[in-house]
Amino acid sequence: AELPRGLEIGAVPVREDPRDVLIVHAGGDLAGLPVHARVGTSSLRRAAQLKCLRPDIQTEDLRGNLDTRLRKVELGQYDAIILAAAGIHRMGWNERITAYLDPTEFLPAIGQGALGIEIRSENEAVQRLLAPLHDPDTAVAVQAERSFLKELEGGCQVPIAGYARVLNGQVQLTGLVASLDGEKIYRQTRTASCDRAQSLGCDLARELLDAGARRILDEVYRTAGVH
């Protein structure tokens, strides 16, 4: 979303862990879940990638605040649930995580784990105070991810994921667009100089659209009655 006039992002602190995590009722990891396991998630992105990796798994809707979701899996209402590592870390509940999902294989949401501190543009005093908190690498990575999402005109109706990181002075971005059933996945990784983070996101989005992702977006939006 565009910021209102007169506001800007004053700082982007160091990113928390961007990964998704698995909380399994009986312990273990994704490969160890039983056939037809019930996995709770409210995310279309997570559900589509799960169905791609484990077509046998049954994804079920998961609602409630963080402790409510954790309680549901502990009570056995689900065999496992998937959550963002960042939220659990910030609550200090790391010991409840049973497995981390590799972000290069199971792509996180755009900007997952990152924070942006919004301030008034003319407030130079606050800008100076926030300057030590700003992490350029995180800011570059999030810029690439957000431009990818913006170029796709993505919304919550479509499984879209993106993960960028700065490696050896360059920004590497992996983007994904998937069908709701996880049967069709368009995914690619590209690298550019950090000063081209925004154009990198746009270029990767167009590449996936041309490869076939446009059909997924058109179908989902047509079904949802938007666009």
XYZ file of C-alpha atoms in Angstrom:
227
model
C 0.000 0.000 0.000
C 1.128 3.548 -0.719
C 1.758 5.779 2.285
C -0.394 8.899 2.633
C 1.245 12.167 1.678
C 3.430 13.511 4.471
C 4.344 10.083 5.843
C 7.348 7.883 5.138
C 9.170 4.828 6.447
C 11.770 6.228 8.811
C 13.599 2.965 9.396
C 13.487 -0.740 8.596
C 15.152 -2.633 11.468
C 16.994 -5.922 11.099
C 14.546 -8.557 9.932
C 13.327 -11.201 12.340
C 13.409 -14.809 11.162
C 11.392 -14.852 7.890
C 10.700 -18.584 7.985
C 7.463 -20.436 8.534
C 7.479 -23.009 11.284
C 5.673 -26.242 11.943
C 4.140 -27.019 15.315
C 3.350 -30.737 15.371
C 1.047 -32.262 17.968
C 3.184 -35.404 18.297
C 6.509 -33.752 17.422
C 8.569 -34.167 14.264
C 8.824 -32.428 10.919
C 6.854 -32.138 7.676
C 8.195 -35.384 6.218
C 7.239 -37.238 9.402
C 3.571 -36.252 9.374
C 1.232 -39.211 8.855
C -0.569 -39.728 5.557
C -3.666 -37.504 5.338
C -2.482 -35.448 8.304
C -4.689 -32.475 9.216
C -2.644 -29.273 9.052
C -4.164 -25.999 10.162
C -3.446 -22.774 8.298
C -5.451 -19.718 7.272
C -2.923 -18.878 4.527
C -3.573 -19.769 0.880
C 0.168 -19.392 0.281
C 1.023 -21.995 2.897
C -1.787 -24.331 1.841
C -0.727 -24.310 -1.823
C 2.917 -25.033 -1.030
C 1.905 -27.771 1.393
C -0.257 -29.441 -1.249
C 2.633 -29.289 -3.687
C 5.062 -30.916 -1.238
C 2.587 -33.347 0.336
C -0.548 -33.818 -1.826
C -1.965 -36.239 0.758
C -2.148 -33.627 3.507
C -5.527 -32.139 4.398
C -5.325 -28.398 5.040
C -7.954 -27.033 7.405
C -8.835 -23.456 8.273
C -7.098 -22.100 11.360
C -8.378 -18.987 13.132
C -7.783 -17.156 16.392
C -4.904 -15.260 17.962
C -1.508 -16.881 18.378
C -2.040 -18.570 21.728
C -5.481 -19.826 20.619
C -3.926 -21.429 17.531
C -1.198 -23.064 19.585
C -3.743 -24.378 22.079
C -5.755 -25.993 19.264
C -2.832 -28.103 18.086
C -1.845 -28.965 21.640
C -5.402 -30.257 22.194
C -5.108 -32.439 19.092
C -7.616 -30.557 16.944
C -4.920 -30.597 14.229
C -1.968 -32.892 13.614
C 0.090 -29.772 12.976
C -0.201 -26.064 12.285
C 2.008 -23.635 10.376
C 2.839 -20.182 11.709
C 5.400 -17.436 11.145
C 8.572 -17.851 13.170
C 8.753 -14.103 13.801
C 5.549 -13.964 15.828
C 6.528 -16.908 18.008
C 10.031 -15.555 18.563
C 8.679 -12.149 19.584
C 6.438 -13.825 22.153
C 9.383 -15.831 23.506
C 7.760 -19.189 22.717
C 10.594 -20.680 20.663
C 10.454 -23.985 22.528
C 7.019 -24.705 21.038
C 8.448 -24.856 17.506
C 9.029 -28.418 16.298
C 10.475 -27.680 12.832
C 11.575 -24.730 10.710
C 10.686 -24.683 7.007
C 13.562 -23.693 4.703
C 12.617 -20.288 3.205
C 14.312 -21.138 -0.091
C 12.011 -24.179 -0.450
C 8.863 -23.096 1.412
C 8.632 -19.430 0.516
C 7.415 -16.959 3.154
C 4.942 -14.123 2.681
C 6.118 -10.813 1.272
C 7.945 -8.917 4.022
C 7.462 -11.672 6.604
C 9.460 -10.913 9.740
C 10.244 -7.332 8.692
C 9.026 -4.116 10.313
C 8.735 -0.618 8.910
C 8.610 2.343 11.290
C 6.299 5.001 9.860
C 6.939 8.654 10.669
C 6.001 12.161 9.513
C 8.256 13.156 6.628
C 9.162 16.563 8.028
C 10.124 15.274 11.482
C 13.910 15.453 11.179
C 14.460 14.837 14.896
C 12.724 11.468 14.744
C 14.571 10.633 11.529
C 17.874 11.134 13.330
C 16.739 9.055 16.301
C 15.719 6.175 14.060
C 18.821 6.206 11.849
C 20.790 3.709 14.024
C 17.893 1.215 13.803
C 17.848 1.129 10.002
C 19.264 -1.990 8.338
C 20.049 -1.384 4.646
C 20.095 -5.080 3.725
C 16.633 -5.677 5.156
C 15.308 -2.543 3.472
C 16.672 -3.655 0.082
C 15.261 -7.174 0.462
C 11.810 -5.941 1.420
C 11.826 -3.404 -1.418
C 12.426 -6.215 -3.917
C 9.665 -8.356 -2.410
C 7.127 -5.540 -2.271
C 7.755 -4.448 -5.843
C 7.245 -8.065 -6.921
C 3.878 -8.162 -5.174
C 2.831 -4.737 -6.469
C 3.612 -5.650 -10.082
C 1.478 -8.787 -9.721
C -1.328 -6.680 -8.227
C -1.532 -9.491 -5.726
C -4.131 -9.784 -3.031
C -5.163 -12.274 -0.388
C -7.121 -14.369 -2.921
C -3.982 -15.743 -4.592
C -1.077 -17.803 -3.216
C 1.846 -15.439 -3.818
C 5.189 -15.644 -2.037
C 8.515 -13.891 -2.249
C 11.816 -14.069 -0.427
C 14.783 -11.777 -0.985
C 18.152 -11.538 0.720
C 21.387 -9.674 0.153
C 24.283 -11.974 -0.737
C 27.773 -10.788 -1.654
C 26.564 -7.258 -2.277
C 23.668 -8.272 -4.508
C 19.981 -8.889 -3.830
C 18.612 -12.312 -4.699
C 14.847 -12.658 -5.048
C 12.774 -15.823 -5.386
C 9.134 -15.329 -6.335
C 6.212 -17.723 -6.555
C 2.649 -17.744 -7.831
C 0.615 -20.909 -7.284
C -2.836 -22.201 -8.063
C -5.102 -22.701 -5.061
C -4.750 -26.488 -5.277
C -0.951 -26.322 -5.497
C -0.898 -28.239 -8.773
C 0.472 -25.332 -10.809
C 3.405 -23.399 -9.423
C 5.389 -20.717 -11.206
C 8.634 -19.973 -9.418
C 11.923 -18.365 -10.353
C 14.997 -16.809 -8.758
C 16.829 -13.780 -10.084
C 19.677 -11.584 -8.803
C 20.545 -7.915 -9.323
C 22.604 -5.147 -7.767
C 21.080 -3.671 -4.621
C 20.308 -0.365 -6.327
C 18.039 -2.297 -8.731
C 15.959 -3.997 -6.017
C 12.708 -2.391 -7.117
C 13.158 -3.156 -10.810
C 14.243 -6.694 -9.911
C 10.883 -7.331 -8.261
C 8.989 -5.895 -11.224
C 11.029 -7.858 -13.759
C 10.588 -11.151 -11.903
C 6.833 -10.608 -11.618
C 6.546 -9.981 -15.357
C 8.623 -13.082 -16.066
C 6.271 -15.268 -14.020
C 3.221 -13.635 -15.594
C 4.533 -14.354 -19.065
C 5.394 -17.931 -18.085
C 1.775 -18.683 -17.158
C 1.073 -17.101 -13.787
C -1.218 -14.575 -15.466
C -3.712 -17.377 -16.154
C -3.788 -18.281 -12.463
C -4.358 -14.682 -11.435
C -7.070 -14.146 -14.047
C -8.877 -17.331 -13.053
C -8.789 -16.619 -9.334
C -9.889 -13.001 -9.701
C -12.642 -13.985 -12.143
C -13.934 -16.569 -9.675
C -13.739 -14.062 -6.814
C -15.470 -11.386 -8.867
C -12.644 -8.831 -8.565
C -10.588 -6.931 -11.153
